[in-house]
Structure formats: C-alpha cells, structure tokens
mmCIF file with all atom_site columns, C-alpha atoms in Angstrom:
data_model
loop_
_atom_site.group_PDB
_atom_site.id
_atom_site.type_symbol
_atom_site.label_atom_id
_atom_site.label_alt_id
_atom_site.label_comp_id
_atom_site.label_asym_id
_atom_site.label_entity_id
_atom_site.label_seq_id
_atom_site.pdbx_PDB_ins_code
_atom_site.Cartn_x
_atom_site.Cartn_y
_atom_site.Cartn_z
_atom_site.occupancy
_atom_site.B_iso_or_equiv
_atom_site.pdbx_formal_charge
_atom_site.auth_seq_id
_atom_site.auth_comp_id
_atom_site.auth_asym_id
_atom_site.auth_atom_id
_atom_site.pdbx_PDB_model_num
ATOM 1   C CA . UNK F 1 1   ? 35.274 -44.580 -18.635 1.00 0.00 ? 1   UNK F CA 1
ATOM 2   C CA . UNK F 1 2   ? 32.912 -42.444 -16.335 1.00 0.00 ? 2   UNK F CA 1
ATOM 3   C CA . UNK F 1 3   ? 32.270 -39.560 -18.797 1.00 0.00 ? 3   UNK F CA 1
ATOM 4   C CA . UNK F 1 4   ? 30.648 -41.765 -21.398 1.00 0.00 ? 4   UNK F CA 1
ATOM 5   C CA . UNK F 1 5   ? 27.559 -42.764 -19.475 1.00 0.00 ? 5   UNK F CA 1
ATOM 6   C CA . UNK F 1 6   ? 26.934 -39.363 -18.332 1.00 0.00 ? 6   UNK F CA 1
ATOM 7   C CA . UNK F 1 7   ? 27.111 -38.051 -21.935 1.00 0.00 ? 7   UNK F CA 1
ATOM 8   C CA . UNK F 1 8   ? 24.579 -40.811 -23.077 1.00 0.00 ? 8   UNK F CA 1
ATOM 9   C CA . UNK F 1 9   ? 22.345 -40.133 -20.088 1.00 0.00 ? 9   UNK F CA 1
ATOM 10  C CA . UNK F 1 10  ? 22.417 -36.354 -21.203 1.00 0.00 ? 10  UNK F CA 1
ATOM 11  C CA . UNK F 1 11  ? 21.594 -37.263 -24.657 1.00 0.00 ? 11  UNK F CA 1
ATOM 12  C CA . UNK F 1 12  ? 18.597 -39.638 -23.556 1.00 0.00 ? 12  UNK F CA 1
ATOM 13  C CA . UNK F 1 13  ? 17.299 -36.684 -21.303 1.00 0.00 ? 13  UNK F CA 1
ATOM 14  C CA . UNK F 1 14  ? 17.667 -34.272 -24.027 1.00 0.00 ? 14  UNK F CA 1
ATOM 15  C CA . UNK F 1 15  ? 15.828 -36.425 -26.899 1.00 0.00 ? 15  UNK F CA 1
ATOM 16  C CA . UNK F 1 16  ? 13.157 -37.157 -24.144 1.00 0.00 ? 16  UNK F CA 1
ATOM 17  C CA . UNK F 1 17  ? 12.740 -33.440 -23.487 1.00 0.00 ? 17  UNK F CA 1
ATOM 18  C CA . UNK F 1 18  ? 12.234 -32.947 -27.085 1.00 0.00 ? 18  UNK F CA 1
ATOM 19  C CA . UNK F 1 19  ? 9.722  -35.580 -27.521 1.00 0.00 ? 19  UNK F CA 1
ATOM 20  C CA . UNK F 1 20  ? 7.660  -33.996 -24.775 1.00 0.00 ? 20  UNK F CA 1
ATOM 21  C CA . UNK F 1 21  ? 7.804  -30.648 -26.374 1.00 0.00 ? 21  UNK F CA 1
ATOM 22  C CA . UNK F 1 22  ? 6.690  -32.381 -29.610 1.00 0.00 ? 22  UNK F CA 1
ATOM 23  C CA . UNK F 1 23  ? 3.759  -34.164 -27.701 1.00 0.00 ? 23  UNK F CA 1
ATOM 24  C CA . UNK F 1 24  ? 2.686  -30.836 -26.225 1.00 0.00 ? 24  UNK F CA 1
ATOM 25  C CA . UNK F 1 25  ? 3.101  -28.406 -29.053 1.00 0.00 ? 25  UNK F CA 1
ATOM 26  C CA . UNK F 1 26  ? 3.378  -30.176 -32.224 1.00 0.00 ? 26  UNK F CA 1
ATOM 27  C CA . UNK F 1 27  ? 1.342  -32.988 -34.097 1.00 0.00 ? 27  UNK F CA 1
ATOM 28  C CA . UNK F 1 28  ? 2.621  -36.542 -33.856 1.00 0.00 ? 28  UNK F CA 1
ATOM 29  C CA . UNK F 1 29  ? 1.339  -40.096 -34.713 1.00 0.00 ? 29  UNK F CA 1
ATOM 30  C CA . UNK F 1 30  ? 1.965  -42.961 -32.185 1.00 0.00 ? 30  UNK F CA 1
ATOM 31  C CA . UNK F 1 31  ? 2.345  -46.622 -33.092 1.00 0.00 ? 31  UNK F CA 1
ATOM 32  C CA . UNK F 1 32  ? 3.044  -48.703 -36.219 1.00 0.00 ? 32  UNK F CA 1
ATOM 33  C CA . UNK F 1 33  ? -0.132 -48.311 -38.359 1.00 0.00 ? 33  UNK F CA 1
ATOM 34  C CA . UNK F 1 34  ? -0.505 -44.461 -37.870 1.00 0.00 ? 34  UNK F CA 1
ATOM 35  C CA . UNK F 1 35  ? 3.163  -43.939 -38.744 1.00 0.00 ? 35  UNK F CA 1
ATOM 36  C CA . UNK F 1 36  ? 2.930  -46.152 -41.795 1.00 0.00 ? 36  UNK F CA 1
ATOM 37  C CA . UNK F 1 37  ? -0.149 -44.059 -42.669 1.00 0.00 ? 37  UNK F CA 1
ATOM 38  C CA . UNK F 1 38  ? 1.676  -40.712 -42.119 1.00 0.00 ? 38  UNK F CA 1
ATOM 39  C CA . UNK F 1 39  ? 4.686  -41.866 -44.184 1.00 0.00 ? 39  UNK F CA 1
ATOM 40  C CA . UNK F 1 40  ? 2.735  -43.082 -47.059 1.00 0.00 ? 40  UNK F CA 1
ATOM 41  C CA . UNK F 1 41  ? 0.625  -39.915 -47.291 1.00 0.00 ? 41  UNK F CA 1
ATOM 42  C CA . UNK F 1 42  ? 4.034  -37.792 -46.976 1.00 0.00 ? 42  UNK F CA 1
ATOM 43  C CA . UNK F 1 43  ? 3.169  -36.093 -43.812 1.00 0.00 ? 43  UNK F CA 1
ATOM 44  C CA . UNK F 1 44  ? 5.831  -37.537 -41.681 1.00 0.00 ? 44  UNK F CA 1
ATOM 45  C CA . UNK F 1 45  ? 8.672  -35.442 -41.066 1.00 0.00 ? 45  UNK F CA 1
ATOM 46  C CA . UNK F 1 46  ? 10.885 -37.885 -38.713 1.00 0.00 ? 46  UNK F CA 1
ATOM 47  C CA . UNK F 1 47  ? 10.224 -41.182 -37.417 1.00 0.00 ? 47  UNK F CA 1
ATOM 48  C CA . UNK F 1 48  ? 11.452 -42.513 -33.821 1.00 0.00 ? 48  UNK F CA 1
ATOM 49  C CA . UNK F 1 49  ? 11.672 -46.216 -33.520 1.00 0.00 ? 49  UNK F CA 1
ATOM 50  C CA . UNK F 1 50  ? 12.300 -48.121 -30.084 1.00 0.00 ? 50  UNK F CA 1
ATOM 51  C CA . UNK F 1 51  ? 15.059 -50.439 -29.927 1.00 0.00 ? 51  UNK F CA 1
ATOM 52  C CA . UNK F 1 52  ? 12.988 -53.621 -29.139 1.00 0.00 ? 52  UNK F CA 1
ATOM 53  C CA . UNK F 1 53  ? 10.813 -53.285 -32.291 1.00 0.00 ? 53  UNK F CA 1
ATOM 54  C CA . UNK F 1 54  ? 10.903 -56.453 -34.400 1.00 0.00 ? 54  UNK F CA 1
ATOM 55  C CA . UNK F 1 55  ? 13.480 -56.326 -37.028 1.00 0.00 ? 55  UNK F CA 1
ATOM 56  C CA . UNK F 1 56  ? 11.151 -57.097 -40.138 1.00 0.00 ? 56  UNK F CA 1
ATOM 57  C CA . UNK F 1 57  ? 8.754  -54.196 -38.790 1.00 0.00 ? 57  UNK F CA 1
ATOM 58  C CA . UNK F 1 58  ? 11.913 -52.031 -38.216 1.00 0.00 ? 58  UNK F CA 1
ATOM 59  C CA . UNK F 1 59  ? 13.197 -52.487 -41.735 1.00 0.00 ? 59  UNK F CA 1
ATOM 60  C CA . UNK F 1 60  ? 9.832  -52.030 -43.284 1.00 0.00 ? 60  UNK F CA 1
ATOM 61  C CA . UNK F 1 61  ? 9.437  -48.577 -41.552 1.00 0.00 ? 61  UNK F CA 1
ATOM 62  C CA . UNK F 1 62  ? 12.954 -47.527 -42.424 1.00 0.00 ? 62  UNK F CA 1
ATOM 63  C CA . UNK F 1 63  ? 12.400 -48.465 -46.247 1.00 0.00 ? 63  UNK F CA 1
ATOM 64  C CA . UNK F 1 64  ? 9.059  -46.343 -46.009 1.00 0.00 ? 64  UNK F CA 1
ATOM 65  C CA . UNK F 1 65  ? 11.132 -43.459 -44.456 1.00 0.00 ? 65  UNK F CA 1
ATOM 66  C CA . UNK F 1 66  ? 13.718 -43.620 -47.190 1.00 0.00 ? 66  UNK F CA 1
ATOM 67  C CA . UNK F 1 67  ? 10.874 -43.483 -49.786 1.00 0.00 ? 67  UNK F CA 1
ATOM 68  C CA . UNK F 1 68  ? 9.300  -40.574 -48.079 1.00 0.00 ? 68  UNK F CA 1
ATOM 69  C CA . UNK F 1 69  ? 12.641 -38.759 -47.582 1.00 0.00 ? 69  UNK F CA 1
ATOM 70  C CA . UNK F 1 70  ? 12.038 -38.762 -43.871 1.00 0.00 ? 70  UNK F CA 1
ATOM 71  C CA . UNK F 1 71  ? 14.617 -38.951 -41.015 1.00 0.00 ? 71  UNK F CA 1
ATOM 72  C CA . UNK F 1 72  ? 14.693 -41.993 -38.769 1.00 0.00 ? 72  UNK F CA 1
ATOM 73  C CA . UNK F 1 73  ? 15.842 -41.810 -35.142 1.00 0.00 ? 73  UNK F CA 1
ATOM 74  C CA . UNK F 1 74  ? 16.434 -45.028 -33.258 1.00 0.00 ? 74  UNK F CA 1
ATOM 75  C CA . UNK F 1 75  ? 15.477 -44.536 -29.875 1.00 0.00 ? 75  UNK F CA 1
ATOM 76  C CA . UNK F 1 76  ? 17.786 -45.953 -27.268 1.00 0.00 ? 76  UNK F CA 1
ATOM 77  C CA . UNK F 1 77  ? 15.097 -47.112 -24.988 1.00 0.00 ? 77  UNK F CA 1
ATOM 78  C CA . UNK F 1 78  ? 12.394 -49.994 -25.003 1.00 0.00 ? 78  UNK F CA 1
ATOM 79  C CA . UNK F 1 79  ? 8.917  -49.363 -26.244 1.00 0.00 ? 79  UNK F CA 1
ATOM 80  C CA . UNK F 1 80  ? 7.737  -48.391 -22.565 1.00 0.00 ? 80  UNK F CA 1
ATOM 81  C CA . UNK F 1 81  ? 10.403 -46.087 -22.515 1.00 0.00 ? 81  UNK F CA 1
ATOM 82  C CA . UNK F 1 82  ? 9.293  -44.472 -25.441 1.00 0.00 ? 82  UNK F CA 1
ATOM 83  C CA . UNK F 1 83  ? 5.593  -44.410 -24.172 1.00 0.00 ? 83  UNK F CA 1
ATOM 84  C CA . UNK F 1 84  ? 6.749  -42.957 -21.067 1.00 0.00 ? 84  UNK F CA 1
ATOM 85  C CA . UNK F 1 85  ? 8.667  -40.311 -22.888 1.00 0.00 ? 85  UNK F CA 1
ATOM 86  C CA . UNK F 1 86  ? 5.520  -39.391 -24.967 1.00 0.00 ? 86  UNK F CA 1
ATOM 87  C CA . UNK F 1 87  ? 3.636  -38.947 -21.557 1.00 0.00 ? 87  UNK F CA 1
ATOM 88  C CA . UNK F 1 88  ? 1.634  -42.003 -22.064 1.00 0.00 ? 88  UNK F CA 1
ATOM 89  C CA . UNK F 1 89  ? 0.626  -44.909 -19.700 1.00 0.00 ? 89  UNK F CA 1
ATOM 90  C CA . UNK F 1 90  ? 1.235  -47.454 -22.659 1.00 0.00 ? 90  UNK F CA 1
ATOM 91  C CA . UNK F 1 91  ? 3.982  -48.876 -24.764 1.00 0.00 ? 91  UNK F CA 1
ATOM 92  C CA . UNK F 1 92  ? 4.660  -46.989 -28.090 1.00 0.00 ? 92  UNK F CA 1
ATOM 93  C CA . UNK F 1 93  ? 6.835  -48.833 -30.556 1.00 0.00 ? 93  UNK F CA 1
ATOM 94  C CA . UNK F 1 94  ? 7.365  -45.824 -32.748 1.00 0.00 ? 94  UNK F CA 1
ATOM 95  C CA . UNK F 1 95  ? 6.357  -42.336 -33.091 1.00 0.00 ? 95  UNK F CA 1
ATOM 96  C CA . UNK F 1 96  ? 6.215  -40.191 -36.314 1.00 0.00 ? 96  UNK F CA 1
ATOM 97  C CA . UNK F 1 97  ? 6.496  -36.644 -36.114 1.00 0.00 ? 97  UNK F CA 1
ATOM 98  C CA . UNK F 1 98  ? 4.181  -34.702 -38.455 1.00 0.00 ? 98  UNK F CA 1
ATOM 99  C CA . UNK F 1 99  ? 4.456  -31.073 -37.157 1.00 0.00 ? 99  UNK F CA 1
ATOM 100 C CA . UNK F 1 100 ? 7.383  -30.344 -34.802 1.00 0.00 ? 100 UNK F CA 1
ATOM 101 C CA . UNK F 1 101 ? 5.822  -27.352 -33.110 1.00 0.00 ? 101 UNK F CA 1
ATOM 102 C CA . UNK F 1 102 ? 8.080  -25.418 -30.576 1.00 0.00 ? 102 UNK F CA 1
ATOM 103 C CA . UNK F 1 103 ? 10.636 -28.304 -30.706 1.00 0.00 ? 103 UNK F CA 1
ATOM 104 C CA . UNK F 1 104 ? 13.869 -28.294 -32.494 1.00 0.00 ? 104 UNK F CA 1
ATOM 105 C CA . UNK F 1 105 ? 13.893 -32.111 -32.848 1.00 0.00 ? 105 UNK F CA 1
ATOM 106 C CA . UNK F 1 106 ? 14.122 -32.101 -36.643 1.00 0.00 ? 106 UNK F CA 1
ATOM 107 C CA . UNK F 1 107 ? 17.004 -29.738 -36.658 1.00 0.00 ? 107 UNK F CA 1
ATOM 108 C CA . UNK F 1 108 ? 19.094 -31.835 -34.386 1.00 0.00 ? 108 UNK F CA 1
ATOM 109 C CA . UNK F 1 109 ? 18.643 -34.834 -36.536 1.00 0.00 ? 109 UNK F CA 1
ATOM 110 C CA . UNK F 1 110 ? 20.012 -33.291 -39.608 1.00 0.00 ? 110 UNK F CA 1
#
C-alpha cells in the first residue's frame, strides 16, 4: 500500500512543475470566462479543471473542449491548489493552455 501514495504524489509534483513552466514560458488563460473564450476561438490546446469545480460548469467546459478537439486534464487538487500551482495568490477553477512554451505538458496528456 505504501508505494501507491508515493506515485500519486510524484505525479502531482510533476504536473505542478509542468504548470509552473507553462506559466513562466508559455501562454495561459486563468478562470472560467477566459477558458470559455479560448475554447470558442479555438486557441486553447488543453484545459485543466480543479476537482471542486461545480459539475454543471465542469461538463460545460468538457463539452466545449470536445467541440474544439482540446485535451482536458482533471487536476487532482482543489481550486486553491491549482492557483498555488500557477503561482497565484488566489483560487483558480480552471486553466487553459494556449501556448505550452518550453513545457511538455501537451505531450504527456496524449
């Protein structure tokens, strides 16, 4: 039983480091409204949704992502964890990656 939590913690750390690299070198849109705008314009390559996003909002974003042929990643932490991973001091419900920059975050999802 001990190796399983270690593996998930490693996964969380790796996705957090990839998010930090995207925030530093790439282009992102934070929040629900800007994510919807990015999906509707076809600019978003990937969407990360926190685990405590309301179900209706989550399904709406997943539907837009399906129409835009965009990857969806369900972030394992809450919206405050996602905000911290993005290097912000506020809660972030979702992040859309427009340009990945130096990060390989898009490749790991495929």
